[in-house]
């Protein structure tokens, strides 16, 4: 199969891509079609490695308004709404919603998802459903599962056991939520436990870290220190880290050295944290997003996630990572020309590092033939015009495309 005339990752000139047996065979400025070879001429469109959702909660997706709407829009009313919805949770219910939302993502060119799944449920219903879905949906989506203790590890009955059970069931990553634990001591011991669990079972780590406007919430320094000392390094991710927005600059200056040494990744969630943070402020009102620009300036890996899609905490979302980048560039004030042009990295190459996809990802000879084509010449244009996905190719097979002007998918 020969795909012709594609601007690969904002290149100045077009290339042709030959795919054989589900892999990129060769990529060059011009490739002669072989006898009988099928050709698709895109006539100068943008090709990117597939988009990646590096932080979402699939188990809560598509539940907004069921059974009640979050009228204040706050995190705490969201938790109340979710506790009512959680009572109705069944495996079939989770599977039906996740199937729908994965198709929404696929239509927007996403091929990899890291989902956090709440394990503060004695039955581990959602975890069981997601582990089955990971296998059932693998032809359209690579799903990575984080055992996520929504109500704490040390502060929830049998929290440690539920975490270990979820990992034994097949979770790919260990989570934690240090800022939600009852005490500073619990916060530190929950992080120690999570890191030891990851080492014991050879798993990645992704912590909901300091997702609060409290400048005294400092789980991050503990997480980064453990990542450094254990050697887990870039196998560790700090998600949200919104308290860093409120830290004083002298502290951040010291912290940044540790963060660089530790090698950990960061995930910011611009849509949801812009909406949920700063709620207790009058004016000035904090934006509550972590220091993305400063982390990048220090060479630290940062990706962007959607976090929630149409659930008690975020009443919107269509599974479009473009919307996430669009908001992220605004609230982080990264609107320079090169910032905008290269911003697809937040939902592709940077996220691939966080998910540890290695050489399974990227448009290069010998790698799996996974890529997307957008109806634009470069990502500046694609972002600004909300360009439709003309094709999402996975393993050499076209799995999805968006229908221009709608939010529907073609399969
Ligand atoms: Fe989250």
PDB file of N, CA and C in Angstrom, residues 176-214:
ATOM      1  N   UNK A 176      -1.969   6.788  42.779  1.00  0.00           N
ATOM      2  CA  UNK A 176      -2.066   7.243  44.172  1.00  0.00           C
ATOM      3  C   UNK A 176      -2.729   8.616  44.133  1.00  0.00           C
ATOM      4  N   UNK A 177      -3.137   9.103  45.304  1.00  0.00           N
ATOM      5  CA  UNK A 177      -3.805  10.403  45.375  1.00  0.00           C
ATOM      6  C   UNK A 177      -3.403  11.086  46.685  1.00  0.00           C
ATOM      7  N   UNK A 178      -2.090  11.423  46.798  1.00  0.00           N
ATOM      8  CA  UNK A 178      -1.551  11.872  48.091  1.00  0.00           C
ATOM      9  C   UNK A 178      -2.266  13.078  48.693  1.00  0.00           C
ATOM     10  N   UNK A 179      -2.737  14.016  47.879  1.00  0.00           N
ATOM     11  CA  UNK A 179      -3.363  15.233  48.426  1.00  0.00           C
ATOM     12  C   UNK A 179      -4.734  14.959  49.041  1.00  0.00           C
ATOM     13  N   UNK A 180      -5.286  13.788  48.786  1.00  0.00           N
ATOM     14  CA  UNK A 180      -6.613  13.454  49.295  1.00  0.00           C
ATOM     15  C   UNK A 180      -6.531  12.635  50.582  1.00  0.00           C
ATOM     16  N   UNK A 181      -5.340  12.099  50.887  1.00  0.00           N
ATOM     17  CA  UNK A 181      -5.188  11.289  52.101  1.00  0.00           C
ATOM     18  C   UNK A 181      -5.435  12.176  53.330  1.00  0.00           C
ATOM     19  N   UNK A 182      -5.834  11.527  54.452  1.00  0.00           N
ATOM     20  CA  UNK A 182      -6.224  12.284  55.646  1.00  0.00           C
ATOM     21  C   UNK A 182      -5.107  13.169  56.193  1.00  0.00           C
ATOM     22  N   UNK A 183      -3.895  12.659  56.178  1.00  0.00           N
ATOM     23  CA  UNK A 183      -2.789  13.395  56.811  1.00  0.00           C
ATOM     24  C   UNK A 183      -1.568  13.417  55.899  1.00  0.00           C
ATOM     25  N   UNK A 184      -0.643  14.281  56.260  1.00  0.00           N
ATOM     26  CA  UNK A 184       0.658  14.351  55.571  1.00  0.00           C
ATOM     27  C   UNK A 184       1.379  12.986  55.674  1.00  0.00           C
ATOM     28  N   UNK A 185       1.261  12.355  56.845  1.00  0.00           N
ATOM     29  CA  UNK A 185       1.924  11.050  57.038  1.00  0.00           C
ATOM     30  C   UNK A 185       1.320  10.008  56.093  1.00  0.00           C
ATOM     31  N   UNK A 186      -0.010  10.001  55.997  1.00  0.00           N
ATOM     32  CA  UNK A 186      -0.676   9.061  55.080  1.00  0.00           C
ATOM     33  C   UNK A 186      -0.265   9.347  53.633  1.00  0.00           C
ATOM     34  N   UNK A 187      -0.161  10.628  53.332  1.00  0.00           N
ATOM     35  CA  UNK A 187       0.213  11.032  51.974  1.00  0.00           C
ATOM     36  C   UNK A 187       1.570  10.422  51.593  1.00  0.00           C
ATOM     37  N   UNK A 188       2.541  10.587  52.479  1.00  0.00           N
ATOM     38  CA  UNK A 188       3.888  10.068  52.208  1.00  0.00           C
ATOM     39  C   UNK A 188       3.867   8.542  52.160  1.00  0.00           C
ATOM     40  N   UNK A 189       3.170   7.914  53.125  1.00  0.00           N
ATOM     41  CA  UNK A 189       3.203   6.444  53.137  1.00  0.00           C
ATOM     42  C   UNK A 189       2.444   5.871  51.941  1.00  0.00           C
ATOM     43  N   UNK A 190       1.407   6.580  51.443  1.00  0.00           N
ATOM     44  CA  UNK A 190       0.694   6.084  50.250  1.00  0.00           C
ATOM     45  C   UNK A 190       1.616   6.105  49.023  1.00  0.00           C
ATOM     46  N   UNK A 191       2.458   7.117  48.949  1.00  0.00           N
ATOM     47  CA  UNK A 191       3.403   7.186  47.823  1.00  0.00           C
ATOM     48  C   UNK A 191       4.472   6.100  47.940  1.00  0.00           C
ATOM     49  N   UNK A 192       4.963   5.896  49.159  1.00  0.00           N
ATOM     50  CA  UNK A 192       5.946   4.818  49.358  1.00  0.00           C
ATOM     51  C   UNK A 192       5.343   3.475  48.974  1.00  0.00           C
ATOM     52  N   UNK A 193       4.098   3.265  49.390  1.00  0.00           N
ATOM     53  CA  UNK A 193       3.424   2.001  49.070  1.00  0.00           C
ATOM     54  C   UNK A 193       3.279   1.845  47.550  1.00  0.00           C
ATOM     55  N   UNK A 194       2.823   2.895  46.883  1.00  0.00           N
ATOM     56  CA  UNK A 194       2.603   2.820  45.428  1.00  0.00           C
ATOM     57  C   UNK A 194       3.890   2.507  44.682  1.00  0.00           C
ATOM     58  N   UNK A 195       4.977   3.141  45.097  1.00  0.00           N
ATOM     59  CA  UNK A 195       6.253   2.909  44.414  1.00  0.00           C
ATOM     60  C   UNK A 195       6.751   1.486  44.651  1.00  0.00           C
ATOM     61  N   UNK A 196       6.574   1.001  45.877  1.00  0.00           N
ATOM     62  CA  UNK A 196       7.006  -0.373  46.175  1.00  0.00           C
ATOM     63  C   UNK A 196       6.161  -1.388  45.410  1.00  0.00           C
ATOM     64  N   UNK A 197       4.875  -1.098  45.290  1.00  0.00           N
ATOM     65  CA  UNK A 197       3.975  -1.991  44.540  1.00  0.00           C
ATOM     66  C   UNK A 197       4.398  -2.047  43.064  1.00  0.00           C
ATOM     67  N   UNK A 198       4.734  -0.890  42.524  1.00  0.00           N
ATOM     68  CA  UNK A 198       5.169  -0.834  41.123  1.00  0.00           C
ATOM     69  C   UNK A 198       6.461  -1.620  40.919  1.00  0.00           C
ATOM     70  N   UNK A 199       7.364  -1.504  41.860  1.00  0.00           N
ATOM     71  CA  UNK A 199       8.632  -2.248  41.746  1.00  0.00           C
ATOM     72  C   UNK A 199       8.405  -3.749  41.863  1.00  0.00           C
ATOM     73  N   UNK A 200       7.528  -4.118  42.803  1.00  0.00           N
ATOM     74  CA  UNK A 200       7.264  -5.546  43.045  1.00  0.00           C
ATOM     75  C   UNK A 200       6.677  -6.216  41.807  1.00  0.00           C
ATOM     76  N   UNK A 201       5.775  -5.524  41.116  1.00  0.00           N
ATOM     77  CA  UNK A 201       5.081  -6.127  39.967  1.00  0.00           C
ATOM     78  C   UNK A 201       5.576  -5.598  38.622  1.00  0.00           C
ATOM     79  N   UNK A 202       6.641  -4.817  38.636  1.00  0.00           N
ATOM     80  CA  UNK A 202       7.218  -4.267  37.406  1.00  0.00           C
ATOM     81  C   UNK A 202       6.182  -3.469  36.608  1.00  0.00           C
ATOM     82  N   UNK A 203       5.574  -2.491  37.260  1.00  0.00           N
ATOM     83  CA  UNK A 203       4.542  -1.655  36.627  1.00  0.00           C
ATOM     84  C   UNK A 203       5.012  -0.204  36.520  1.00  0.00           C
ATOM     85  N   UNK A 204       4.326   0.555  35.679  1.00  0.00           N
ATOM     86  CA  UNK A 204       4.542   1.995  35.613  1.00  0.00           C
ATOM     87  C   UNK A 204       3.783   2.663  36.768  1.00  0.00           C
ATOM     88  N   UNK A 205       4.067   3.932  36.994  1.00  0.00           N
ATOM     89  CA  UNK A 205       3.405   4.689  38.078  1.00  0.00           C
ATOM     90  C   UNK A 205       2.804   5.958  37.487  1.00  0.00           C
ATOM     91  N   UNK A 206       1.555   6.263  37.860  1.00  0.00           N
ATOM     92  CA  UNK A 206       0.946   7.541  37.456  1.00  0.00           C
ATOM     93  C   UNK A 206       0.075   8.028  38.606  1.00  0.00           C
ATOM     94  N   UNK A 207       0.544   9.091  39.241  1.00  0.00           N
ATOM     95  CA  UNK A 207      -0.078   9.577  40.481  1.00  0.00           C
ATOM     96  C   UNK A 207      -0.896  10.838  40.222  1.00  0.00           C
ATOM     97  N   UNK A 208      -2.132  10.869  40.725  1.00  0.00           N
ATOM     98  CA  UNK A 208      -2.874  12.132  40.826  1.00  0.00           C
ATOM     99  C   UNK A 208      -2.189  12.915  41.932  1.00  0.00           C
ATOM    100  N   UNK A 209      -1.379  13.875  41.551  1.00  0.00           N
ATOM    101  CA  UNK A 209      -0.468  14.487  42.513  1.00  0.00           C
ATOM    102  C   UNK A 209      -0.797  15.959  42.737  1.00  0.00           C
ATOM    103  N   UNK A 210      -1.202  16.279  43.937  1.00  0.00           N
ATOM    104  CA  UNK A 210      -1.430  17.686  44.315  1.00  0.00           C
ATOM    105  C   UNK A 210      -2.457  18.362  43.422  1.00  0.00           C
ATOM    106  N   UNK A 211      -3.575  17.710  43.182  1.00  0.00           N
ATOM    107  CA  UNK A 211      -4.647  18.332  42.393  1.00  0.00           C
ATOM    108  C   UNK A 211      -5.538  19.125  43.333  1.00  0.00           C
ATOM    109  N   UNK A 212      -4.999  20.254  43.748  1.00  0.00           N
ATOM    110  CA  UNK A 212      -5.638  21.088  44.766  1.00  0.00           C
ATOM    111  C   UNK A 212      -4.967  22.458  44.698  1.00  0.00           C
ATOM    112  N   UNK A 213      -5.668  23.503  45.148  1.00  0.00           N
ATOM    113  CA  UNK A 213      -5.075  24.850  45.125  1.00  0.00           C
ATOM    114  C   UNK A 213      -4.323  25.178  46.417  1.00  0.00           C
ATOM    115  N   UNK A 214      -3.964  24.144  47.163  1.00  0.00           N
ATOM    116  CA  UNK A 214      -3.264  24.324  48.439  1.00  0.00           C
ATOM    117  C   UNK A 214      -1.756  24.330  48.194  1.00  0.00           C
TER     118      UNK A 214
END
